Coordinates of C-alpha atoms in Angstrom, one line a residue:
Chain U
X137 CA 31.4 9.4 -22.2
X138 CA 33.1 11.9 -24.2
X139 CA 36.5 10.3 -23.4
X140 CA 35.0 6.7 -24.3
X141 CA 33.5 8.1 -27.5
X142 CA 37.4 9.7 -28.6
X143 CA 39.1 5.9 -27.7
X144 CA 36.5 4.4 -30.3
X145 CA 36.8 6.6 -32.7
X146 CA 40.8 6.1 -32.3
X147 CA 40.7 2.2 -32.6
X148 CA 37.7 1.4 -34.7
X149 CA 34.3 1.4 -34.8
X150 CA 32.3 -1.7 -33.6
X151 CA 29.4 -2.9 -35.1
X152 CA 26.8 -4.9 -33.4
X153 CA 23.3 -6.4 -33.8
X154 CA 20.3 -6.2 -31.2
X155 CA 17.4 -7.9 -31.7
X156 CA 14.0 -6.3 -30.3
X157 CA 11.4 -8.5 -29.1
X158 CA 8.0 -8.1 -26.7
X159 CA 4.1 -8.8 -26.8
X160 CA 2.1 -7.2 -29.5
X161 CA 1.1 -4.0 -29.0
X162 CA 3.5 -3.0 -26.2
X163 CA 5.1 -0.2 -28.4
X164 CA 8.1 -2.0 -29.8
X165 CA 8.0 -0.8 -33.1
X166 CA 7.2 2.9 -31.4
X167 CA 10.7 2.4 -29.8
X168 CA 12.5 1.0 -33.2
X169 CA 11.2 4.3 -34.8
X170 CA 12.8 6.3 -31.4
X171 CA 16.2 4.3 -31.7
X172 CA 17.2 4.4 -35.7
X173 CA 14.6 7.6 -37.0
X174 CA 13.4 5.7 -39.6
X175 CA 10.1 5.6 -40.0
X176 CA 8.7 2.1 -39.9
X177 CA 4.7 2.1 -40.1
X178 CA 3.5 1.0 -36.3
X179 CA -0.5 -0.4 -36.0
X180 CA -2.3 -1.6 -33.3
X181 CA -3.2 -5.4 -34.4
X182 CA -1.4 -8.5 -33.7
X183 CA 0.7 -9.7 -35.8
X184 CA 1.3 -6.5 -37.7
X185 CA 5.4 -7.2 -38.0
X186 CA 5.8 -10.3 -39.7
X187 CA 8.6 -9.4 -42.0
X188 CA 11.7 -8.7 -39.8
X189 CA 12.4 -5.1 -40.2
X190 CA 15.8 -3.6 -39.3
X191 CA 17.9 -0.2 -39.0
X192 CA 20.5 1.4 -37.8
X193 CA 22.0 3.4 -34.9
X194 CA 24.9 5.0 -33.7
X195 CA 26.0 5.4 -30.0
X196 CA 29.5 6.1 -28.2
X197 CA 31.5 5.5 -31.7
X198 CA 29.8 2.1 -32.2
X199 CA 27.7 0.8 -35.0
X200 CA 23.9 -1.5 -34.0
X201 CA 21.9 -3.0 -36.0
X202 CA 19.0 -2.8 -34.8
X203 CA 16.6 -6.0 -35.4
X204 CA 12.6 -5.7 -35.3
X205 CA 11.5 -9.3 -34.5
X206 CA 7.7 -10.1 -34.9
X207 CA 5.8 -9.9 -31.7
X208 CA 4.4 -12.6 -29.7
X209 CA 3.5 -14.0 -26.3
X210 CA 5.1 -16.8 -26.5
X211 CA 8.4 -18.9 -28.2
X212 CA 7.2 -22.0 -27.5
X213 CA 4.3 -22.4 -30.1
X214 CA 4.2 -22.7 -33.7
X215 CA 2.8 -19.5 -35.2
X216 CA 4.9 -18.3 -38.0
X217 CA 6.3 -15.4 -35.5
X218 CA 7.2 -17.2 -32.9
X219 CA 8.8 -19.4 -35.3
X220 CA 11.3 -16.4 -36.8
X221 CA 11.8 -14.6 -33.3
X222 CA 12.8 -18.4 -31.9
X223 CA 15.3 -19.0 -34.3
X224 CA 16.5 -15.4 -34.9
X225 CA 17.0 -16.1 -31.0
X226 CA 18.2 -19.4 -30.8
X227 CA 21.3 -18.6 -33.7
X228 CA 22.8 -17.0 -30.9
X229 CA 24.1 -14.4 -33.4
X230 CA 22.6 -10.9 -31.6
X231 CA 25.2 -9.2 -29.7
X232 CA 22.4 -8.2 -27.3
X233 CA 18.6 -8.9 -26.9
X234 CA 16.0 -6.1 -26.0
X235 CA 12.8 -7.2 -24.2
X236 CA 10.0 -4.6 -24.4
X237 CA 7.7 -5.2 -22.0
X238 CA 4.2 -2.9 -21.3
X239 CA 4.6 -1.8 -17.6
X240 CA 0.7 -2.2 -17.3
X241 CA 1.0 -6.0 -18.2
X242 CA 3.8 -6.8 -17.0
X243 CA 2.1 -10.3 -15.6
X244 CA 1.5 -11.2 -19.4
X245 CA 4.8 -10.0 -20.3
X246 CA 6.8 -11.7 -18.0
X247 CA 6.2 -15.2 -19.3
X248 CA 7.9 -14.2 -22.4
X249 CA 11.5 -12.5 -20.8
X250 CA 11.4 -16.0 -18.8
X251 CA 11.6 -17.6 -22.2
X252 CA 14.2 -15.6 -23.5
X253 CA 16.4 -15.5 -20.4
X254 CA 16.3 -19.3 -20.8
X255 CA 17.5 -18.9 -24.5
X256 CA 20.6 -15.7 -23.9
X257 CA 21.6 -14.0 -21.1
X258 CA 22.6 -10.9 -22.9
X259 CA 19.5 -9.2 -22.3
X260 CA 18.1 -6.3 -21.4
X261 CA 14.6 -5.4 -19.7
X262 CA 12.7 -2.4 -21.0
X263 CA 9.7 -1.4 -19.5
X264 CA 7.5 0.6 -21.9
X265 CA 4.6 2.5 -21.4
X266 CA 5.9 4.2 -17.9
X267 CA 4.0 7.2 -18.3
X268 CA 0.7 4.5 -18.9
X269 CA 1.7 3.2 -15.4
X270 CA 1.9 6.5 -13.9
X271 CA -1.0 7.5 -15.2
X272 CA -3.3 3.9 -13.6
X273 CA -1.1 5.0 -10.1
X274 CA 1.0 1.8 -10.7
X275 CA 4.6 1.9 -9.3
X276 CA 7.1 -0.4 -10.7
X277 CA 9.9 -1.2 -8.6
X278 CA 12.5 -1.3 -11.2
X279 CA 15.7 -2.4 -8.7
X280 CA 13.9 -4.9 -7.3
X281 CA 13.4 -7.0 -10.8
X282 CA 16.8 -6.2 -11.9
X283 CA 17.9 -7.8 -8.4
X284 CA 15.7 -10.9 -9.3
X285 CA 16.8 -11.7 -12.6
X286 CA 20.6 -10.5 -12.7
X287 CA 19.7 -8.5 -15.8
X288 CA 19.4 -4.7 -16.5
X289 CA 16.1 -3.3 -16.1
X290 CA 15.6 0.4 -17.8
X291 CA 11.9 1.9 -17.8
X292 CA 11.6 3.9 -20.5
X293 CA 8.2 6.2 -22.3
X294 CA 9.1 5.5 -26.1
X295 CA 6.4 8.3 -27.0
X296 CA 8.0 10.8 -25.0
X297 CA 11.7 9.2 -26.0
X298 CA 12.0 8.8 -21.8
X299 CA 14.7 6.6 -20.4
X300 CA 16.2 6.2 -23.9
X301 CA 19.6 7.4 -23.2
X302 CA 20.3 5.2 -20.4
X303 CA 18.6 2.1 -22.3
X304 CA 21.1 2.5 -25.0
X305 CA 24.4 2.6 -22.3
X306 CA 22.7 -0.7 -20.7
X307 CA 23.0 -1.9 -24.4
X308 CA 26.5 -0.5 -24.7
X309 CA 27.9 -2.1 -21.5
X310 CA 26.7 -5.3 -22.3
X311 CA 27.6 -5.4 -26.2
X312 CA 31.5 -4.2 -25.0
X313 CA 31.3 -7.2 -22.1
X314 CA 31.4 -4.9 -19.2
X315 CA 28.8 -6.5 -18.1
X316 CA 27.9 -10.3 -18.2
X317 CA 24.3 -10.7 -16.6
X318 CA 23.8 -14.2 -15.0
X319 CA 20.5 -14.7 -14.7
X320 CA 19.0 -17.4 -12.4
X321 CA 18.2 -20.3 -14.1
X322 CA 14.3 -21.5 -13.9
X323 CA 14.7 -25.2 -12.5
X324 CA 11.9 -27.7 -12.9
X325 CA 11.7 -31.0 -11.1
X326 CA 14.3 -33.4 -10.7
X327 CA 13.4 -35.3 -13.0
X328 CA 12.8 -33.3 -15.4
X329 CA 16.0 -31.9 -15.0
X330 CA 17.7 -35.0 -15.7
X331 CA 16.0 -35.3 -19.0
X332 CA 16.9 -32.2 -19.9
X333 CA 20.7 -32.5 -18.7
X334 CA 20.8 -36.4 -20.6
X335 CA 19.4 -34.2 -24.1
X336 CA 21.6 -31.8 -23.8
X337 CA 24.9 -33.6 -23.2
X338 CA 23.6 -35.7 -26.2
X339 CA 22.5 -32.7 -28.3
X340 CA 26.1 -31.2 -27.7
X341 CA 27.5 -33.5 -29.9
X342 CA 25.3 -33.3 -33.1
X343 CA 25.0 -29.4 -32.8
X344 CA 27.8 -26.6 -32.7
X345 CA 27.9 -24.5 -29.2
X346 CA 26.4 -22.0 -30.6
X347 CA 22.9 -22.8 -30.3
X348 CA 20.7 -22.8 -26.8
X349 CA 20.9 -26.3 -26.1
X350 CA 18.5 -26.0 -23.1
X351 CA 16.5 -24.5 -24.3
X352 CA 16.5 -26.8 -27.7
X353 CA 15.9 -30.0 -25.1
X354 CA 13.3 -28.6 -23.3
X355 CA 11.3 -27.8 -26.4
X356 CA 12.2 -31.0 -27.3
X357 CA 11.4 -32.9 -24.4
X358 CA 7.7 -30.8 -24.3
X359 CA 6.5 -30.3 -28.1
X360 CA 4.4 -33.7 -29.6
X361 CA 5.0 -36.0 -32.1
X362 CA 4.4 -33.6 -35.6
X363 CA 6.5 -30.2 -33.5
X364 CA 9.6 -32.1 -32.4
X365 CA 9.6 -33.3 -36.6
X366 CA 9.3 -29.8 -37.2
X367 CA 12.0 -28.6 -34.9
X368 CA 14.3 -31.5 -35.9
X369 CA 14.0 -30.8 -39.2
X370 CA 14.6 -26.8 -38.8
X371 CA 17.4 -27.9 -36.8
X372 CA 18.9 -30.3 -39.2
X373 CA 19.2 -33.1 -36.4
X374 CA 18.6 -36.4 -39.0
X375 CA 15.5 -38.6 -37.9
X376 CA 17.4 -41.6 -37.0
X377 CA 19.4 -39.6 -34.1
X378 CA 16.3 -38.2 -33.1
X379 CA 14.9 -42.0 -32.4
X380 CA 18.0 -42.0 -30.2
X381 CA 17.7 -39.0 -28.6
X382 CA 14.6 -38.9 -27.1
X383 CA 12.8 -41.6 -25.5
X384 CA 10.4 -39.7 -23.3
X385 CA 6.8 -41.5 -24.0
X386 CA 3.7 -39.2 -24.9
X387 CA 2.0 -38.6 -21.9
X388 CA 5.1 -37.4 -20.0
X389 CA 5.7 -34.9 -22.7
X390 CA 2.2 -33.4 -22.2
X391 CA 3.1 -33.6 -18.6
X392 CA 6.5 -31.9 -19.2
X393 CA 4.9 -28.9 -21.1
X394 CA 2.4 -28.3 -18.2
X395 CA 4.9 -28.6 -16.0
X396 CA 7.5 -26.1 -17.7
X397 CA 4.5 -23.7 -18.2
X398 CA 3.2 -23.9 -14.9
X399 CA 6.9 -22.8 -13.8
X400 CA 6.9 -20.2 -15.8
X401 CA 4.1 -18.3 -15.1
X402 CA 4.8 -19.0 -10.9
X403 CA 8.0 -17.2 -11.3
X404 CA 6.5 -14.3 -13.4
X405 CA 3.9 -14.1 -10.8
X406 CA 6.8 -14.0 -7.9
X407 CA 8.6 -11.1 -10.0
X408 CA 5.2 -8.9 -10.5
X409 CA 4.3 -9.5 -6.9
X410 CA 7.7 -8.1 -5.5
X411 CA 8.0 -5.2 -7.3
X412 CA 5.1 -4.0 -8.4
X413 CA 2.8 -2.0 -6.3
X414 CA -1.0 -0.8 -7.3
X415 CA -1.6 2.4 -5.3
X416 CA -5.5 2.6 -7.0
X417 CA -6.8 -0.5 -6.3
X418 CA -9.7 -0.4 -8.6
X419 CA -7.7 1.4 -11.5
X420 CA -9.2 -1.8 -13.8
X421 CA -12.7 -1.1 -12.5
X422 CA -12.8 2.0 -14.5
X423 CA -11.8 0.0 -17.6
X424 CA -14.0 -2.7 -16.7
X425 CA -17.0 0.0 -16.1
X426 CA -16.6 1.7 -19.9
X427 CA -16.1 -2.0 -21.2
X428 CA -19.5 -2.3 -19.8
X429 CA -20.8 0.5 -22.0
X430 CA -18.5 -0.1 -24.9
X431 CA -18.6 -3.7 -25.4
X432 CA -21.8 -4.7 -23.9
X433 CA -24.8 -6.2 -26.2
X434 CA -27.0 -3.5 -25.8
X435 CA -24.7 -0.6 -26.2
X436 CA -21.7 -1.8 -28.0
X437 CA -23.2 -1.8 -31.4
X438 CA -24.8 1.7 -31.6
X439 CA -21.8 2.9 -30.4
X440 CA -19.6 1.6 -32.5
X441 CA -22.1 2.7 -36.0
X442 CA -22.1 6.1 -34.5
X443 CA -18.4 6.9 -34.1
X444 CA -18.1 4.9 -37.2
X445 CA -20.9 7.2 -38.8
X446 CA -19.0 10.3 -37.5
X447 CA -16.3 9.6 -38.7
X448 CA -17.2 8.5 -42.1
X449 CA -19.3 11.8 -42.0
X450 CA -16.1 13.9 -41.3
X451 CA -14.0 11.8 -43.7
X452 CA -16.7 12.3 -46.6
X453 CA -18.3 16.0 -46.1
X454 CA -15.5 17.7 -44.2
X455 CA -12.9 16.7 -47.0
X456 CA -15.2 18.3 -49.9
X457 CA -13.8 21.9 -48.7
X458 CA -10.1 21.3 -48.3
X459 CA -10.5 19.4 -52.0
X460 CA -12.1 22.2 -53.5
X461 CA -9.8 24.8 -51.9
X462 CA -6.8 22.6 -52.6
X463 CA -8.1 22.2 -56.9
X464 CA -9.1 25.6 -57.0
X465 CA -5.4 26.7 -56.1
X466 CA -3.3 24.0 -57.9
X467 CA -5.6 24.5 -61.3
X468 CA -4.7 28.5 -61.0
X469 CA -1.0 27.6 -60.4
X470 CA -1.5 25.2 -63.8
X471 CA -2.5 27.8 -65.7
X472 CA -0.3 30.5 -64.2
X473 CA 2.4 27.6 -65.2
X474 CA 0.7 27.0 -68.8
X475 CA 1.1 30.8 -69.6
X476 CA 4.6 30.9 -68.6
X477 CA 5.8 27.9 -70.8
X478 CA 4.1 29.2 -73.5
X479 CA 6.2 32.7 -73.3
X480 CA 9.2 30.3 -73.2
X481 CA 10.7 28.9 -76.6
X482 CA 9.1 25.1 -75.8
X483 CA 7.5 23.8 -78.3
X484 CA 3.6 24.0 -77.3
X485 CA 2.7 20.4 -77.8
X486 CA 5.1 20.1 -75.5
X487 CA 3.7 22.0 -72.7
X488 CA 0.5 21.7 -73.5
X489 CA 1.6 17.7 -72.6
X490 CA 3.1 18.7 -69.6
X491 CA 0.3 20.8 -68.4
X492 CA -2.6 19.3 -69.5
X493 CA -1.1 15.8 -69.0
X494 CA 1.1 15.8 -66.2
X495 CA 0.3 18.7 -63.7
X496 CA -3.7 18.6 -64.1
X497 CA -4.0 14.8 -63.3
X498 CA -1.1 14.9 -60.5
X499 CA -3.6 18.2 -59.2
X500 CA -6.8 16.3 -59.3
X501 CA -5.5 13.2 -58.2
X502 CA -3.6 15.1 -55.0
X503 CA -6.7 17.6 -54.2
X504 CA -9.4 14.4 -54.4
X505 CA -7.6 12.1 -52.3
X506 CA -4.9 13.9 -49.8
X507 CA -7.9 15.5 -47.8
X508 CA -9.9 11.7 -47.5
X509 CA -6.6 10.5 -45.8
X510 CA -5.8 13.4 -43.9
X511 CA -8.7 13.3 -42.3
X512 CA -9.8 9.6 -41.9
X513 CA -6.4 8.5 -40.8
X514 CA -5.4 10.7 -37.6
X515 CA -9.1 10.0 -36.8
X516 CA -8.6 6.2 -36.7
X517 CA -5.2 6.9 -35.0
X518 CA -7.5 8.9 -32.2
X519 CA -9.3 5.6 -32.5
X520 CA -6.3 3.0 -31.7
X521 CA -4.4 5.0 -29.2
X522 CA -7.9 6.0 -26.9
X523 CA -8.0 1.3 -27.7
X524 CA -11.2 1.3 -29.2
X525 CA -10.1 -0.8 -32.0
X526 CA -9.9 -3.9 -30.5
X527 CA -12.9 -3.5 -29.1
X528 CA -15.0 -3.1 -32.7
X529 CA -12.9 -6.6 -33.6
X530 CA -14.5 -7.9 -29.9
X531 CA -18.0 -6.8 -31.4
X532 CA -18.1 -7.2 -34.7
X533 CA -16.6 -11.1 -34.8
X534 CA -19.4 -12.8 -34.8
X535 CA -20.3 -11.7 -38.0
X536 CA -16.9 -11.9 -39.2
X537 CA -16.4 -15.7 -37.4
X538 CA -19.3 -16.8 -39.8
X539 CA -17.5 -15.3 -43.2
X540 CA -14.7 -17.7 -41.7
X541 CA -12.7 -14.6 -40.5
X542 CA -11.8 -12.9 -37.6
X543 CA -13.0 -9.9 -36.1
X544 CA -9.7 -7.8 -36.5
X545 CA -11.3 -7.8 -40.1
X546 CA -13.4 -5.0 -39.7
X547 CA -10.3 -2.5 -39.3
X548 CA -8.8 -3.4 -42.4
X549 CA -12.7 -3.1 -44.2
X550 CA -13.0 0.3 -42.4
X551 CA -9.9 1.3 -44.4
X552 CA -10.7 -0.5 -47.4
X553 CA -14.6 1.8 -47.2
X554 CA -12.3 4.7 -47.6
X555 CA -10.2 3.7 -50.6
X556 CA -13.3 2.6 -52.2
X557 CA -14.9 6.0 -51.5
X558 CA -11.7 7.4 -53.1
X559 CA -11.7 5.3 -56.4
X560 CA -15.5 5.8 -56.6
X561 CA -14.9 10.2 -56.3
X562 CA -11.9 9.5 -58.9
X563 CA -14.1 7.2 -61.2
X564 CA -17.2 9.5 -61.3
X565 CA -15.0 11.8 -63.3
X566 CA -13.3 8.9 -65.2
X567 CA -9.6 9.4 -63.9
X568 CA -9.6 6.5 -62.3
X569 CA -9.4 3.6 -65.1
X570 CA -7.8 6.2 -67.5
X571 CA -4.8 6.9 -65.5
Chain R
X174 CA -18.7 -27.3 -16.3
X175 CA -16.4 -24.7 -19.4
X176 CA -16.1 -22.1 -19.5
X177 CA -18.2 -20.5 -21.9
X178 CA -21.2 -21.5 -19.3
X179 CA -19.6 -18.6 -16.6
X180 CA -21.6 -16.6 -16.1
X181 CA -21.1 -12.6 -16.2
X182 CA -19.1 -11.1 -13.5
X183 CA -18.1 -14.3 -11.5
X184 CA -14.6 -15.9 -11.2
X185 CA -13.8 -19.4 -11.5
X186 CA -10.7 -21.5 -11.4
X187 CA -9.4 -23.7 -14.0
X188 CA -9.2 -27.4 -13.8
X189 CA -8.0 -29.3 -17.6
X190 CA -7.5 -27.9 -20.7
X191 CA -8.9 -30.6 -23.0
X192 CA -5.6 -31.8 -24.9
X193 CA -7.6 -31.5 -28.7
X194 CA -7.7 -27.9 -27.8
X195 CA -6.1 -26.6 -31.1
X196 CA -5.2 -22.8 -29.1
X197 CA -3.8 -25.6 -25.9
X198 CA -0.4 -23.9 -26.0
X199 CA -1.6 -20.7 -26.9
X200 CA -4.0 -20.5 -24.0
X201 CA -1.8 -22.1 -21.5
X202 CA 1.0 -19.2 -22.4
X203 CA -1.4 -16.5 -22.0
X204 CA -2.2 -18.1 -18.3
X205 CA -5.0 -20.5 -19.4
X206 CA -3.6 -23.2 -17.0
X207 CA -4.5 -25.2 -14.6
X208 CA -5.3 -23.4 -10.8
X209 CA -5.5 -19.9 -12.4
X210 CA -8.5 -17.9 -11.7
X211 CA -10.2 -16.4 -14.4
X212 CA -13.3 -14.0 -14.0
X213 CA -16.2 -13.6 -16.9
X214 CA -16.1 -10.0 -18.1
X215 CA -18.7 -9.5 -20.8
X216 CA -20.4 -11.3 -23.8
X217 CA -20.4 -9.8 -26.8
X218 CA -24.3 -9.2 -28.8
X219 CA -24.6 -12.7 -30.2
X220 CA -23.0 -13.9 -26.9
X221 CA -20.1 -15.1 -28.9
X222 CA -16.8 -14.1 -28.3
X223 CA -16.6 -13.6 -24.3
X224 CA -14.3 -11.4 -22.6
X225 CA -12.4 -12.9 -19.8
X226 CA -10.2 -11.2 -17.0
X227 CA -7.1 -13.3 -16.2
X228 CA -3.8 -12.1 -15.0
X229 CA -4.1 -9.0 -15.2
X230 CA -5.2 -8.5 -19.1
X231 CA -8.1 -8.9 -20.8
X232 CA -8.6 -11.5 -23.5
X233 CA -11.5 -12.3 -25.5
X234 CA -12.3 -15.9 -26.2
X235 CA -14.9 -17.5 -28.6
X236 CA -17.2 -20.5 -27.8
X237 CA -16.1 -22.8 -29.6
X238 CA -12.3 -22.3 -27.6
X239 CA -14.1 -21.9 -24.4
X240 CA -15.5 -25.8 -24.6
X241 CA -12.2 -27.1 -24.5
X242 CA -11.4 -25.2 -20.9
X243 CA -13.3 -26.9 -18.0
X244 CA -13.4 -24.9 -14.7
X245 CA -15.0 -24.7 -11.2
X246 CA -16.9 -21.7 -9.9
X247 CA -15.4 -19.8 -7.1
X248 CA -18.4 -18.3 -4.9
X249 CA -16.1 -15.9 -3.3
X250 CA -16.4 -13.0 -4.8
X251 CA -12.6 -11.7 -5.6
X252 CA -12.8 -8.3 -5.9
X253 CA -8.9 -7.5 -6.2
X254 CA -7.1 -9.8 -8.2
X255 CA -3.4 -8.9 -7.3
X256 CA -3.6 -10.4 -3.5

């Protein structure tokens, strides 16, 4: 490696891009923050990246660019995500594609790497969560999938920062093209196939090379009447070629998309049932059993107000004593500061300004509000790693459908509860609208 | 009969997604097709949304998505899901 690094340095630095894709929630933002140190904010809802975020990191003398595409299921629908990580997919322009996949779903997971495989071969597997797997006696048999799709398969703990090292040399070797992964094509019927192979000869000659044209005729071929518009129009393929192009009625489209679904989620159930092996059979029943405690209509919603009570409780009483302790201090230090600008030749308007003006407000405003935050936030982090979270969503949206919102609401209001609290301990002493 | 009529704790398979379905593609990506067996987990207080077990992962569907999913009852109680 060292020797590698030394030639790279000698010639020149590379630079490459890698985009980052997976599921919600499966810790791909966790692993962005573990690759490139910069702290990007990771939560536990859906949808949470929808602005792409990207960094930087350095390995063996090269440059990547790291990409943090939104996460989502699927690339075949028409949320605004899937949208981006599509076309941020379909461009062609990533030197290398991550998949991040959560070892304890890997049956969900799966349907998405099938996607992308059928979109760029230069991808890599990474299966997160290891540790999680462990831990529910689940063994992953990591050889076994990298045999079946021709692609490198690295299992990795992002928490711990497992597995990283050899993640990034599967990235390397693929990015330098010492390694060209061929993955199996996912054939559908015959004649589907000829469909497809008629759209893409014709879409070869209206589009540059650079695109997926597969995968462009299969959506194509499978989206109705207002999404293949949509796609023609992102694609910039004029209506009038479109007529042309495609003269698949309706109901074989619908037919198509079940089809090329159905196909998909066959092979991801092949791949999960060759390599993966569940040692403790009933490791869901415990999850199921709690669920029956946790989210059941009798229980669920006493629960739910009394960890929510607690920890209001602790946010509300047990911040009173760092906030005192924390004023008490800084207003000593002001006017330890105050005495010892005076002995100094400023004028005292001037530090009388800078005291009374600057440091006291910056003190109150740090001692009222840093011990709320400190407090109610690790406490709702306890929260969304033990996957509570979801679960007050599950029970609260019913209320929330009916105010023509969803539960995942109720997180952000929890949050919003504690800013309010904050304004209303600023505005009792008539910082707040003063500031 | 759809699957918001399961009741708690029994598996059933699914026959047609009802194309006006406005989640169709979203469901049918997350395993919501036809032939996959999907077991009733728990109803939430006002017995809307209802948790479902299918392919390994939980997913919580509400009514008014559940109408659009017909499905027939399995009697066989299918106590492991991974055979």
């Amino acid at each position: 490696m060292t020797e590698k690094s030394v030639e790279h340095s000698l010639i020149e630095a590379k630079h490459f891009t890698i985009n980052l894709i997976g599921n919600p929630n499966v810790g791909k933002s966790t692993l962005f923050n573990a690759l490139t140190h910069l702290r990007q904010h990771t939560g536990n809802w859906a949808g949470k990246t929808v602005q792409l975020t990207s960094g930087f990191y350095q390995f063996g003398g090269n440059y990547y660019h790291l990409v943090d595409l939104p996460g989502t299921y699927s690339l075949s629908s028409i949320s605004p995500e899937e949208k981006i990580t599509c076309k941020a997919l379909c461009q062609k322009t990533a030197d290398c594609t991550i998949v991040v996949c959560d070892a304890t779903m890997l049956e969900r997971n799966f349907n998405l790497l099938l996607q992308t495989l059928e979109i760029t071969n230069k991808v890599v597997l990474c299966i997160n969560l290891l540790d999680e797997a462990e831990k529910k006696q689940i063994t992953i048999d990591l050889p076994a999938i990298a045999n079946a799709l021709a692609i490198p398969v690295i299992g990795i703990s992002a928490r711990n920062k497992k597995g990283l090292t050899e993640l990034l040399q599967a990235i390397e070797s693929i990015c330098l093209e010492q390694l060209t992964p061929h993955p199996p094509v996912l054939c559908y019927s015959a004649k589907t196939e000829k469909n497809i192979t008629q759209l893409q000869n014709q879409l070869a000659q209206k589009l540059s090379s650079a695109h997926s044209l597969r995968w462009l005729a299969l959506q194509l071929l499978s989206s109705d009447k207002n999404n293949r518009m949509a796609l023609c129009q992102e694609w910039q393929i004029s209506d009038d070629s479109l007529a042309e192009l495609i003269n698949v009625e309706q109901a074989q489209t619908k037919a198509i998309s079940e089809e090329i679904t159905a196909a998909r989620l066959s092979r991801a159930d092949d791949l999960c049932h060759h390599s993966i092996v569940y040692h403790d059979q009933q490791y869901h029943h415990r999850d199921r059993q709690l669920d029956k405690i946790l989210i059941s209509p009798l229980t669920g919603i006493p629960i739910m107000l009394l960890f929510l009570t607690i920890i209001f409780w602790l946010t509300i009483t047990g911040a009173n004593y760092p906030s005192s302790w924390l004023s008490c201090h800084l207003f000593a230090f002001g006017d330890k500061l105050f005495a010892f600008l005076i002995n100094t030749n400023l004028p005292p308007k001037i530090s009388e300004a800078l005291i009374f003006g600057i440091y006291r407000v910056l003190a109150w405003v740090v001692s009222v509000m840093l011990p709320p935050m400190a407090i109610f936030f690790p406490l709702f982090t306890l929260l969304e790693d033990f996957g509570y979270l979801p679960r007050i969503a599950f029970n609260l949206d019913h209320c929330f459908h009916k105010a023509c919102t969803c539960g995942k609401q109720s997180l952000t209001m929890c949050i919003d509860f504690i800013i309010l609290y904050i304004i209303k301990l600023q505005n009792s002493l008539k910082f707040c609208f003063q500031i | 009969m759809t699957l918001d009529q399961l009741s708690i704790d029994s598996w059933a398979e699914i026959q047609t997604i009802n194309e006006q379905a406005p989640l169709k593609k979203r469901l049918q990506d997350l395993g919501f097709v036809c032939g996959a067996k999907v077991q009733c987990l728990q109803k939430s207080f006002a017995g809307d949304p209802i948790a479902y077990f299918i392919r390994g992962s939980v997913i919580a569907l509400r009514q008014e998505d559940c109408r659009y999913i017909t499905v027939t009852p399995l009697t066989k109680e299918r106590d492991n899901h991974h055979d």
